[in-house]
Tab-separated table of C-alpha atoms in Angstrom:
chain	number	residue	atom	x	y	z
A	162	UNK	CA	85.529	-59.455	-4.403
A	163	UNK	CA	81.474	-61.299	-5.797
A	164	UNK	CA	82.605	-65.508	-6.167
A	165	UNK	CA	81.024	-68.282	-7.402
A	166	UNK	CA	80.362	-71.066	-4.811
A	167	UNK	CA	80.157	-74.991	-5.059
A	168	UNK	CA	79.517	-77.267	-2.502
A	169	UNK	CA	80.780	-79.974	-1.350
A	170	UNK	CA	84.024	-78.990	-2.659
A	171	UNK	CA	84.919	-83.189	-2.759
A	172	UNK	CA	82.433	-85.973	-2.477
A	173	UNK	CA	83.129	-89.700	-2.105
A	174	UNK	CA	80.208	-92.217	-3.136
A	175	UNK	CA	79.438	-95.662	-4.068
A	176	UNK	CA	77.550	-96.392	-6.851
A	177	UNK	CA	74.293	-95.895	-6.690
A	178	UNK	CA	73.913	-93.494	-4.320
A	179	UNK	CA	72.166	-90.382	-5.277
A	180	UNK	CA	74.942	-86.994	-5.232
A	181	UNK	CA	73.683	-83.392	-5.131
A	182	UNK	CA	75.718	-80.877	-6.275
A	183	UNK	CA	75.090	-77.089	-5.085
A	184	UNK	CA	76.090	-73.805	-7.071
A	185	UNK	CA	75.710	-70.272	-5.723
A	186	UNK	CA	75.979	-68.092	-9.012
A	187	UNK	CA	77.596	-64.635	-8.527
A	188	UNK	CA	74.687	-61.996	-7.254
A	189	UNK	CA	72.698	-60.606	-10.677
A	190	UNK	CA	74.500	-63.317	-12.740
A	191	UNK	CA	71.486	-65.171	-14.847
A	192	UNK	CA	73.290	-67.123	-16.906
A	193	UNK	CA	74.262	-70.541	-15.551
A	194	UNK	CA	76.486	-73.495	-16.476
A	195	UNK	CA	77.341	-76.727	-15.650
A	196	UNK	CA	80.683	-78.431	-16.687
A	197	UNK	CA	82.374	-81.826	-16.006
A	198	UNK	CA	86.162	-81.908	-16.944
A	199	UNK	CA	88.088	-85.465	-16.958
A	200	UNK	CA	91.372	-86.170	-18.283
A	201	UNK	CA	90.100	-87.650	-21.076
A	202	UNK	CA	87.115	-85.931	-22.273
A	203	UNK	CA	88.664	-82.123	-21.071
A	204	UNK	CA	86.184	-79.619	-20.267
A	205	UNK	CA	82.306	-80.396	-21.302
A	206	UNK	CA	79.292	-78.436	-21.407
A	207	UNK	CA	76.459	-80.537	-19.589
A	208	UNK	CA	73.560	-77.396	-19.460
A	209	UNK	CA	73.535	-74.389	-19.306
A	210	UNK	CA	70.742	-72.173	-17.999
A	211	UNK	CA	69.302	-67.994	-18.734
A	212	UNK	CA	67.308	-66.382	-16.153
A	213	UNK	CA	66.315	-69.855	-14.400
A	214	UNK	CA	65.105	-71.709	-17.406
A	215	UNK	CA	67.238	-74.458	-19.288
A	216	UNK	CA	68.065	-73.796	-22.239
A	217	UNK	CA	70.449	-76.581	-23.368
A	218	UNK	CA	71.447	-80.041	-21.534
A	219	UNK	CA	71.872	-81.789	-24.640
A	220	UNK	CA	75.681	-82.826	-22.882
A	221	UNK	CA	73.997	-84.397	-19.960
A	222	UNK	CA	72.886	-88.584	-19.710
A	223	UNK	CA	69.397	-87.783	-19.524
A	224	UNK	CA	68.890	-90.725	-17.353
A	225	UNK	CA	70.894	-90.278	-14.140
A	226	UNK	CA	71.295	-86.251	-14.453
A	227	UNK	CA	69.321	-83.373	-13.486
A	228	UNK	CA	69.956	-79.555	-13.591
A	229	UNK	CA	67.952	-77.104	-11.813
A	230	UNK	CA	67.475	-73.494	-10.774
A	231	UNK	CA	65.329	-73.652	-7.997
A	232	UNK	CA	65.714	-70.094	-7.458
A	233	UNK	CA	68.121	-67.564	-8.769
A	234	UNK	CA	70.958	-67.690	-5.790
A	235	UNK	CA	70.895	-71.339	-6.321
A	236	UNK	CA	71.305	-74.126	-9.436
A	237	UNK	CA	72.147	-77.867	-8.398
A	238	UNK	CA	73.128	-80.834	-10.356
A	239	UNK	CA	71.878	-84.293	-9.511
A	240	UNK	CA	73.253	-87.551	-10.472
A	241	UNK	CA	70.516	-90.738	-9.437
A	242	UNK	CA	71.558	-93.391	-9.335
A	243	UNK	CA	75.810	-92.329	-9.357
A	244	UNK	CA	78.176	-94.390	-11.486
A	245	UNK	CA	81.755	-94.589	-11.193
A	246	UNK	CA	82.143	-92.663	-14.863
A	247	UNK	CA	80.747	-90.011	-13.204
A	248	UNK	CA	83.901	-89.289	-11.108
A	249	UNK	CA	85.357	-85.949	-12.440
A	250	UNK	CA	85.237	-82.448	-10.995
A	251	UNK	CA	82.487	-80.595	-11.964
A	252	UNK	CA	82.193	-76.787	-12.723
A	253	UNK	CA	79.448	-74.237	-11.918
A	254	UNK	CA	80.081	-71.214	-14.224
A	255	UNK	CA	77.991	-67.689	-13.542
A	256	UNK	CA	77.858	-64.496	-16.147
A	257	UNK	CA	74.956	-62.479	-18.027
A	258	UNK	CA	72.688	-62.725	-20.648
A	259	UNK	CA	74.403	-59.283	-21.659
A	260	UNK	CA	78.170	-60.460	-21.946
A	261	UNK	CA	80.267	-63.540	-22.859
A	262	UNK	CA	82.518	-63.505	-19.742
A	263	UNK	CA	81.956	-66.887	-17.712
A	264	UNK	CA	83.460	-66.666	-14.047
A	265	UNK	CA	83.996	-70.087	-12.615
A	266	UNK	CA	83.329	-71.570	-9.520
A	267	UNK	CA	86.266	-73.837	-7.430
A	268	UNK	CA	84.566	-76.898	-8.519
A	269	UNK	CA	83.063	-80.557	-6.769
A	270	UNK	CA	85.735	-83.052	-6.811
A	271	UNK	CA	83.451	-86.291	-7.216
A	272	UNK	CA	84.742	-90.274	-6.899
A	273	UNK	CA	82.686	-92.481	-7.285
A	274	UNK	CA	83.778	-96.027	-5.700
B	135	UNK	CA	80.224	-75.829	-35.840
B	136	UNK	CA	82.784	-73.702	-34.585
B	137	UNK	CA	85.953	-75.015	-32.532
B	138	UNK	CA	89.036	-74.080	-30.933
B	139	UNK	CA	92.852	-76.379	-31.845
B	140	UNK	CA	95.224	-75.591	-29.102
B	141	UNK	CA	99.093	-77.064	-29.233
B	142	UNK	CA	99.065	-79.660	-27.083
B	143	UNK	CA	101.431	-80.427	-23.843
B	144	UNK	CA	102.566	-80.412	-21.876
B	145	UNK	CA	105.281	-78.007	-22.127
B	146	UNK	CA	108.029	-77.225	-19.857
B	147	UNK	CA	109.712	-74.071	-19.649
B	148	UNK	CA	112.799	-72.771	-17.242
B	149	UNK	CA	111.971	-69.790	-15.402
B	150	UNK	CA	112.108	-66.291	-17.517
B	151	UNK	CA	112.271	-68.164	-20.539
B	152	UNK	CA	109.811	-67.090	-23.468
B	153	UNK	CA	106.209	-68.756	-23.432
B	154	UNK	CA	103.935	-68.448	-27.154
B	155	UNK	CA	101.236	-71.655	-26.712
B	156	UNK	CA	99.467	-71.567	-30.016
B	157	UNK	CA	95.661	-71.134	-30.185
B	158	UNK	CA	93.753	-71.370	-34.139
B	159	UNK	CA	89.582	-71.227	-33.961
B	160	UNK	CA	87.415	-72.506	-36.394
B	161	UNK	CA	83.803	-70.177	-36.242
B	162	UNK	CA	81.279	-68.491	-38.800
B	163	UNK	CA	80.940	-64.727	-38.252
B	164	UNK	CA	83.192	-62.957	-35.602
B	165	UNK	CA	83.584	-64.661	-32.700
B	166	UNK	CA	85.050	-62.943	-29.357
B	167	UNK	CA	88.625	-64.963	-28.243
B	168	UNK	CA	89.494	-65.877	-24.395
B	169	UNK	CA	92.433	-67.197	-22.628
B	170	UNK	CA	91.939	-68.827	-19.178
B	171	UNK	CA	94.117	-70.115	-16.924
B	172	UNK	CA	93.673	-73.422	-14.152
B	173	UNK	CA	95.836	-73.277	-11.558
B	174	UNK	CA	95.836	-76.827	-9.558
B	175	UNK	CA	92.670	-77.606	-7.549
B	176	UNK	CA	90.922	-74.595	-8.511
B	177	UNK	CA	88.267	-73.047	-11.709
B	178	UNK	CA	89.160	-71.197	-14.653
B	179	UNK	CA	89.987	-67.963	-14.391
B	180	UNK	CA	89.980	-65.372	-16.756
B	181	UNK	CA	93.513	-64.308	-17.865
B	182	UNK	CA	92.333	-62.240	-21.167
B	183	UNK	CA	90.097	-61.742	-23.696
B	184	UNK	CA	90.067	-59.574	-27.110
B	185	UNK	CA	86.230	-58.779	-29.171
B	186	UNK	CA	86.945	-58.344	-32.662
B	187	UNK	CA	90.207	-58.590	-35.011
B	188	UNK	CA	93.237	-57.203	-33.868
B	189	UNK	CA	92.505	-56.407	-30.187
B	190	UNK	CA	95.012	-57.487	-27.534
B	191	UNK	CA	94.207	-58.863	-24.429
B	192	UNK	CA	97.012	-58.351	-21.538
B	193	UNK	CA	96.821	-59.304	-18.591
B	194	UNK	CA	99.408	-60.069	-15.871
B	195	UNK	CA	102.045	-60.025	-18.710
B	196	UNK	CA	100.386	-62.172	-20.875
B	197	UNK	CA	99.260	-61.027	-24.348
B	198	UNK	CA	97.108	-62.674	-27.236
B	199	UNK	CA	96.444	-60.929	-30.135
B	200	UNK	CA	93.573	-61.545	-32.258
B	201	UNK	CA	94.165	-62.397	-35.584
B	202	UNK	CA	91.450	-62.604	-38.465
B	203	UNK	CA	93.678	-63.738	-41.184
B	204	UNK	CA	95.340	-66.218	-39.649
B	205	UNK	CA	92.402	-67.465	-37.390
B	206	UNK	CA	94.697	-67.355	-34.380
B	207	UNK	CA	95.120	-66.252	-31.036
B	208	UNK	CA	98.467	-67.012	-29.542
B	209	UNK	CA	99.051	-66.501	-26.020
B	210	UNK	CA	102.456	-65.600	-25.143
B	211	UNK	CA	104.729	-63.871	-22.097
B	212	UNK	CA	108.453	-62.557	-21.980
B	213	UNK	CA	108.861	-64.052	-19.577
B	214	UNK	CA	107.916	-67.079	-17.196
B	215	UNK	CA	107.599	-67.614	-13.609
B	216	UNK	CA	107.026	-70.913	-11.142
B	217	UNK	CA	103.763	-69.428	-10.383
B	218	UNK	CA	102.797	-69.058	-14.162
B	219	UNK	CA	102.325	-73.293	-13.716
B	220	UNK	CA	99.336	-74.219	-14.953
B	221	UNK	CA	96.673	-75.170	-17.163
B	222	UNK	CA	96.012	-72.487	-20.294
B	223	UNK	CA	92.538	-72.673	-22.118
B	224	UNK	CA	91.632	-71.112	-25.493
B	225	UNK	CA	88.421	-70.555	-25.751
B	226	UNK	CA	85.401	-68.859	-28.421
B	227	UNK	CA	82.432	-67.325	-27.768
B	228	UNK	CA	79.434	-68.009	-30.380
B	229	UNK	CA	77.284	-65.556	-29.167
B	230	UNK	CA	78.228	-63.265	-32.358
B	231	UNK	CA	79.636	-65.862	-34.546
B	232	UNK	CA	76.072	-67.980	-36.077
B	233	UNK	CA	75.790	-69.327	-32.174
B	234	UNK	CA	72.465	-69.031	-30.103
B	235	UNK	CA	72.981	-69.778	-26.670
B	236	UNK	CA	76.437	-67.052	-26.107
B	237	UNK	CA	78.486	-70.399	-25.110
B	238	UNK	CA	82.211	-71.113	-24.507
B	239	UNK	CA	83.552	-73.152	-26.609
B	240	UNK	CA	86.884	-74.475	-25.103
B	241	UNK	CA	90.313	-76.366	-26.687
B	242	UNK	CA	91.520	-78.706	-24.569
B	243	UNK	CA	94.056	-77.181	-22.840
B	244	UNK	CA	97.548	-77.072	-22.667
B	245	UNK	CA	99.537	-77.926	-19.578
B	246	UNK	CA	102.677	-75.427	-18.850
B	247	UNK	CA	105.305	-76.280	-15.810
B	248	UNK	CA	107.885	-73.900	-15.125
B	249	UNK	CA	110.914	-74.777	-13.384
B	250	UNK	CA	113.380	-72.631	-11.132
């Protein structure tokens, strides 16, 4: 049963620290999405990759957030420096260019103190 | 732009009650429609989908019919169980709806609590 995996599952850090979240998409999937979920804003799309190329990162605060796909099996989302308002659950999802369904990972729950 | 509106929760039902969660959409073209479910502490899971008008998606006793005339995709279940307690998200794909990226546009989610 192929699944999207995310690490770490939980992260507590202090304001100003760097945070790196990792995602392993389902093997063979060529689109990767990063979402952020908060009580106030709901589910927000942060960035989107197709065949490892970033296509849309308009939802991401550019000054502190960065997203990359070093290879087809790894996507990363980095926050530097982190702020308390970044506290949220961050989800990665993957899918096929030819399809529409997105498959979500379990999320990284981030708390910035 | 495209958007999804779903009924606000929380919705609280007794076990074996009938469930309806309303979802309406605004889109150009012919989007595919989805319901995702999020159980506590987990990521979103696809529950069902429909790709064209009058299609009915179904899974685990849940059903939703793609109604183009009313731009709706309401989720229904005849008899809910405690294990159905979760947050339900309606979504559309803009892939064939004038959008260029194939993104999913989500509603804000409806929390369902089922009491024994």
